[in-house]
Short mmCIF file of N, CA, C and O in Angstrom, two decimals:
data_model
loop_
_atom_site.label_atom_id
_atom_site.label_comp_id
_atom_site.label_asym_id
_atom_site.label_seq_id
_atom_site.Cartn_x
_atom_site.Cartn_y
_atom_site.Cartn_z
N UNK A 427 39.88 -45.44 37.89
CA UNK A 427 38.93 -44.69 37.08
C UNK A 427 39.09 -45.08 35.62
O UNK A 427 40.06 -45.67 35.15
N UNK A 428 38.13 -44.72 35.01
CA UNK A 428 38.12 -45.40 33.71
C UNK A 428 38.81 -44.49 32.59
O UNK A 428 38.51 -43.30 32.65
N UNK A 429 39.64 -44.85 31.64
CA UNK A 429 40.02 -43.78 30.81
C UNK A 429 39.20 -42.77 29.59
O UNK A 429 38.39 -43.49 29.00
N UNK A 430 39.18 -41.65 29.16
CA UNK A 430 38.39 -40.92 28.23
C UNK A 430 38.47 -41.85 27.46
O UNK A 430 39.33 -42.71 27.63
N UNK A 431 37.45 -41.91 26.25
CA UNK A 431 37.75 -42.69 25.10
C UNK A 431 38.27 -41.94 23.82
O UNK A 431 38.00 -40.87 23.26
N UNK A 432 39.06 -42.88 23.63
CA UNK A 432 39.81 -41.74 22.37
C UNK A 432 39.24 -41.25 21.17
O UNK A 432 39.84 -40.40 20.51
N UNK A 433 37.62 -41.94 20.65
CA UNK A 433 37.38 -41.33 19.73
C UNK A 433 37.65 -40.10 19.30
O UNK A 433 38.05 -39.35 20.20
N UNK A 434 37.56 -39.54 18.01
CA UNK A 434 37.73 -37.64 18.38
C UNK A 434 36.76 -36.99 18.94
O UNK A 434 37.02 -36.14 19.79
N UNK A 435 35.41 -37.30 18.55
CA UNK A 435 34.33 -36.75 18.78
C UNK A 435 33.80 -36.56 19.96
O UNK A 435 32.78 -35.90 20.12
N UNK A 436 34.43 -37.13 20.88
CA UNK A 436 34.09 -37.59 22.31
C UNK A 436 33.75 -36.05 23.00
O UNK A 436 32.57 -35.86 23.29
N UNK A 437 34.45 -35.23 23.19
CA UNK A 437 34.45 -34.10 23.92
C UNK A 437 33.68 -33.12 23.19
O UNK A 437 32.91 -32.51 23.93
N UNK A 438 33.62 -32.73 21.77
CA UNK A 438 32.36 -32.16 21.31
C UNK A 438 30.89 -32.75 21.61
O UNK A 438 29.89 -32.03 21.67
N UNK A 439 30.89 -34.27 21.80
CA UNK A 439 29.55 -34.81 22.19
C UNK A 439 29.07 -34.94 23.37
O UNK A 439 27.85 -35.07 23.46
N UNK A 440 30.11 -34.94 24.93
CA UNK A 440 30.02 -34.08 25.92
C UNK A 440 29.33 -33.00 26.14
O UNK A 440 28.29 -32.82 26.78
N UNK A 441 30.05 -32.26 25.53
CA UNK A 441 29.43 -30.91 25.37
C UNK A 441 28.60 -30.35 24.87
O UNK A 441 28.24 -29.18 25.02
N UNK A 442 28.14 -31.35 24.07
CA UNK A 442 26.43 -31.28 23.66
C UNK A 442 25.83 -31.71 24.34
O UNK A 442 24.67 -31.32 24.41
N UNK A 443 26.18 -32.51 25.02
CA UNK A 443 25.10 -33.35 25.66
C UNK A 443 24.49 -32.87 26.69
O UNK A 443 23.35 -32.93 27.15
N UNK A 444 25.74 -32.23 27.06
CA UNK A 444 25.60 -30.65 28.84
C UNK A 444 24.69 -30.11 28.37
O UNK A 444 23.55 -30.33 28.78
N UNK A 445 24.94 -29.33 27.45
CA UNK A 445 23.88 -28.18 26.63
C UNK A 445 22.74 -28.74 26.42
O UNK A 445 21.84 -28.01 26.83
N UNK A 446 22.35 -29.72 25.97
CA UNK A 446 20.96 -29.90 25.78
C UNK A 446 20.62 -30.49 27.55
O UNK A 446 19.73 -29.80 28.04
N UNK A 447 21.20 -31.68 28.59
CA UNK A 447 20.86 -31.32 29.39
C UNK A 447 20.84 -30.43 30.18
O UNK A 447 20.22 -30.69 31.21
N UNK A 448 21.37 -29.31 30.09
CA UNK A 448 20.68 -28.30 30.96
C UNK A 448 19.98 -27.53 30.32
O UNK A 448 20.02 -26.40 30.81
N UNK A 449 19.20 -27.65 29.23
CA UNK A 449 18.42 -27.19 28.55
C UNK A 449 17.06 -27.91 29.02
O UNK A 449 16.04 -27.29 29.31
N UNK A 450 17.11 -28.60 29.04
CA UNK A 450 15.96 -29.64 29.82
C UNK A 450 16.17 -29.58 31.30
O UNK A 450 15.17 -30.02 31.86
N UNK A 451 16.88 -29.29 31.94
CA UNK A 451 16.80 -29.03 33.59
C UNK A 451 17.17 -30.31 34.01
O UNK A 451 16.97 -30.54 35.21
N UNK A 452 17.47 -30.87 33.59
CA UNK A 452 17.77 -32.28 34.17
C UNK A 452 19.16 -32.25 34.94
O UNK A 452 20.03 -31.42 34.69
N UNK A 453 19.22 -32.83 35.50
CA UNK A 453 20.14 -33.23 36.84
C UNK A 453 21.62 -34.43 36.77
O UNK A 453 21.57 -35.64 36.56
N UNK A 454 22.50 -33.81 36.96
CA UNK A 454 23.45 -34.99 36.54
C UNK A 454 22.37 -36.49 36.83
O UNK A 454 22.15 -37.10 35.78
N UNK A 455 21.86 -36.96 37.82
CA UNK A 455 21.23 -37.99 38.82
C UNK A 455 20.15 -38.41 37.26
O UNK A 455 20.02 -39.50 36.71
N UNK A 456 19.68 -37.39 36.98
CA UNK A 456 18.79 -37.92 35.94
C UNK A 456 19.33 -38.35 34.76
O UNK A 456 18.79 -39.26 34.14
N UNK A 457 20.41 -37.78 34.32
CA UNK A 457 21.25 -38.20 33.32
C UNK A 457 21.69 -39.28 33.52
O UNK A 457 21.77 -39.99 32.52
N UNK A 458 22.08 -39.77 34.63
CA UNK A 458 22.70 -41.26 35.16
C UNK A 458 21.39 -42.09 34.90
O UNK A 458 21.36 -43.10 34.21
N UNK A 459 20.32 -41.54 35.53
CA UNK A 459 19.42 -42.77 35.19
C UNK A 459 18.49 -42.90 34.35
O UNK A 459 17.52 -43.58 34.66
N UNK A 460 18.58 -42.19 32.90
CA UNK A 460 18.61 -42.55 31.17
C UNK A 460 19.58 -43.23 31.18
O UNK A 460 19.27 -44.42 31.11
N UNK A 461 21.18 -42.98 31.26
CA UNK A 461 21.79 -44.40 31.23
C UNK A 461 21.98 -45.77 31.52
O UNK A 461 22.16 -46.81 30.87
N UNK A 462 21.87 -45.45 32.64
CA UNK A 462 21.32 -46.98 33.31
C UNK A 462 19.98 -47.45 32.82
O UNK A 462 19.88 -48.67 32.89
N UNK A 463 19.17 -46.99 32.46
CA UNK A 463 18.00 -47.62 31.98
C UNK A 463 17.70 -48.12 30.67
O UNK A 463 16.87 -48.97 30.36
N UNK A 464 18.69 -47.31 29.74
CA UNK A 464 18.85 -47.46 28.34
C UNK A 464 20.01 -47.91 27.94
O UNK A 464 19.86 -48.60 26.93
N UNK A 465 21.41 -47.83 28.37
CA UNK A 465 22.56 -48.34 27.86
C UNK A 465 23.28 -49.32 28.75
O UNK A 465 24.20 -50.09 28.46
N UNK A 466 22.48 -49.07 30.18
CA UNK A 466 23.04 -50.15 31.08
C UNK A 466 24.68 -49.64 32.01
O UNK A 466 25.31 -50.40 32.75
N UNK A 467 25.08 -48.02 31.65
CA UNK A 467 26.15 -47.62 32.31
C UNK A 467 25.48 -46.11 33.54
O UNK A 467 24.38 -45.65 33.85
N UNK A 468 26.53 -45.91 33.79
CA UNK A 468 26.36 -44.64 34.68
C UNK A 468 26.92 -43.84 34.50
O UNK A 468 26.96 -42.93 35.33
N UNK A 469 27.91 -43.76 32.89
CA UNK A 469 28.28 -42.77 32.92
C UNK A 469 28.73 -42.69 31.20
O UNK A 469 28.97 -43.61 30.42
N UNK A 470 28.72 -41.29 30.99
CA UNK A 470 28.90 -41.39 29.32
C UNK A 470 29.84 -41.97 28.69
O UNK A 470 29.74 -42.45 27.56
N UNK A 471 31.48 -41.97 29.86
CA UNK A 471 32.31 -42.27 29.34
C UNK A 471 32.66 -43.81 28.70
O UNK A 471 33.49 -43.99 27.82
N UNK A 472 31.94 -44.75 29.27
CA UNK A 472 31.61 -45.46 29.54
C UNK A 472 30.81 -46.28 28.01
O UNK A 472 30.84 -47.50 27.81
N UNK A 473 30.24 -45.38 27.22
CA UNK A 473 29.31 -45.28 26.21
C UNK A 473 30.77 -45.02 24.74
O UNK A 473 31.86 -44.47 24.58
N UNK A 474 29.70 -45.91 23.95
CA UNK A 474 30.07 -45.91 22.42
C UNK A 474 30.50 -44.74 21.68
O UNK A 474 30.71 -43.80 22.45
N UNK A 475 30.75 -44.41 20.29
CA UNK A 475 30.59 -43.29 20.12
C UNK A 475 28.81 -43.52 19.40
O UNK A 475 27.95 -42.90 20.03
N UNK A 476 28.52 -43.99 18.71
CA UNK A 476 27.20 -44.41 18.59
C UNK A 476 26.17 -43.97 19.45
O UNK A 476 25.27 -43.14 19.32
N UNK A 477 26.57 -44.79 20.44
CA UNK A 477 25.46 -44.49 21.99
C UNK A 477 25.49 -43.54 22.13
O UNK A 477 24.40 -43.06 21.83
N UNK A 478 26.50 -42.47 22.62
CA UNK A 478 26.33 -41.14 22.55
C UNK A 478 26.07 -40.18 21.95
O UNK A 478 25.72 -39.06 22.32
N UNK A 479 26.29 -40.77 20.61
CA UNK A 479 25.47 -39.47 19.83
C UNK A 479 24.39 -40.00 19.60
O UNK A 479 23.84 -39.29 18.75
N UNK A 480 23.34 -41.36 20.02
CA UNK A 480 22.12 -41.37 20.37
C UNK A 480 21.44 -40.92 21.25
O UNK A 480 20.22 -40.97 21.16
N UNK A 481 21.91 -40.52 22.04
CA UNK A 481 22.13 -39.70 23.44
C UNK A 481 21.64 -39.11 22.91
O UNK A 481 20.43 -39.15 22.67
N UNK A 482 22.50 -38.27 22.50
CA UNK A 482 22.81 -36.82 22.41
C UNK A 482 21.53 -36.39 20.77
O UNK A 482 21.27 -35.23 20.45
N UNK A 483 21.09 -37.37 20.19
CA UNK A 483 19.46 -37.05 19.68
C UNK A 483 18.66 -37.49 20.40
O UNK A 483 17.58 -37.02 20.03
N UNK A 484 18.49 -38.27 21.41
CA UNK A 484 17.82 -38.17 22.35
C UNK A 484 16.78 -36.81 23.12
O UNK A 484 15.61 -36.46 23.21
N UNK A 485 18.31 -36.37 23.61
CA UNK A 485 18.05 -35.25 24.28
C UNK A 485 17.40 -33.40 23.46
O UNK A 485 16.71 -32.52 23.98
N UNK A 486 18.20 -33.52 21.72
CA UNK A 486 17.62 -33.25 21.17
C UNK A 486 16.02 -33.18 20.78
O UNK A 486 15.28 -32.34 20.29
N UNK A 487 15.94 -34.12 21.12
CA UNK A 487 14.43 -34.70 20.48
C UNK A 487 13.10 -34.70 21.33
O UNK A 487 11.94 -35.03 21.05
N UNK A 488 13.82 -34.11 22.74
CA UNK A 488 13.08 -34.32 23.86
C UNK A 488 12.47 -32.65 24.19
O UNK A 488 13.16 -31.63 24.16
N UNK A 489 11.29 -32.73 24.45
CA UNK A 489 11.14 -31.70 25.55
C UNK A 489 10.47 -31.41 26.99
O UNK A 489 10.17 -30.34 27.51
N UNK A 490 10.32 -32.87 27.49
CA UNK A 490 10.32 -32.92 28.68
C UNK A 490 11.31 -32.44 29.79
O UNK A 490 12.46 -32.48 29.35
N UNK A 491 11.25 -32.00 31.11
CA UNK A 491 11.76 -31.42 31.90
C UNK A 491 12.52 -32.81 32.51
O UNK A 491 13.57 -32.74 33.15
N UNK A 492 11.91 -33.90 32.26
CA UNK A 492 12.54 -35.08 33.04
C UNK A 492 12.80 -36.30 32.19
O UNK A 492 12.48 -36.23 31.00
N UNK A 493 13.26 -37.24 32.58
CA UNK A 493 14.09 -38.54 31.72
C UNK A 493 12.71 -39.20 31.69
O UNK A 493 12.32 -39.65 30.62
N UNK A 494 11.89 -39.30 32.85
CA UNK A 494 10.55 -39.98 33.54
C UNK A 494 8.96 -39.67 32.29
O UNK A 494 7.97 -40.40 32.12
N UNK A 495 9.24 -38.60 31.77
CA UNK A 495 8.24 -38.64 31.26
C UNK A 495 7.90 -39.01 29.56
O UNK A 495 7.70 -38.23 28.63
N UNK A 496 7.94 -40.77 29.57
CA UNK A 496 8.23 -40.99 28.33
C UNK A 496 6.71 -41.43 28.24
O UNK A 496 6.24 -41.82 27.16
#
């Protein structure tokens, strides 16, 4: 398994990222596949600190119910 990344920010941006997806209803499955489609991983940990807090305005910025409706 892959290790957390040590940035600091890592686990506050997690936890945003939950919050706004389940604010949008989205589905771990859908969350995987914004990543894969946009950063090329399957999983956050996996991701920059950059990438993730692009993410994470992403999801901000969104108010669609799904990843699909761009």
């Amino acid at each position: 398994m892959t290790e957390k990344p040590t940035y600091p920010n890592f686990d506050n941006l997690v936890n945003q990222t939950d919050a706004e997806m389940q604010r949008l209803g989205w589905t771990e499955a859908q969350g995987r596949e914004h990543l894969m489609k946009y950063y090329g991983v399957r999983s956050r940990i996996l991701l920059t600190e950059d990438e993730l807090d692009n993410f994470l305005l992403y999801l901000q910025l969104t108010d669609s119910p799904t990843p699909n409706n761009q």
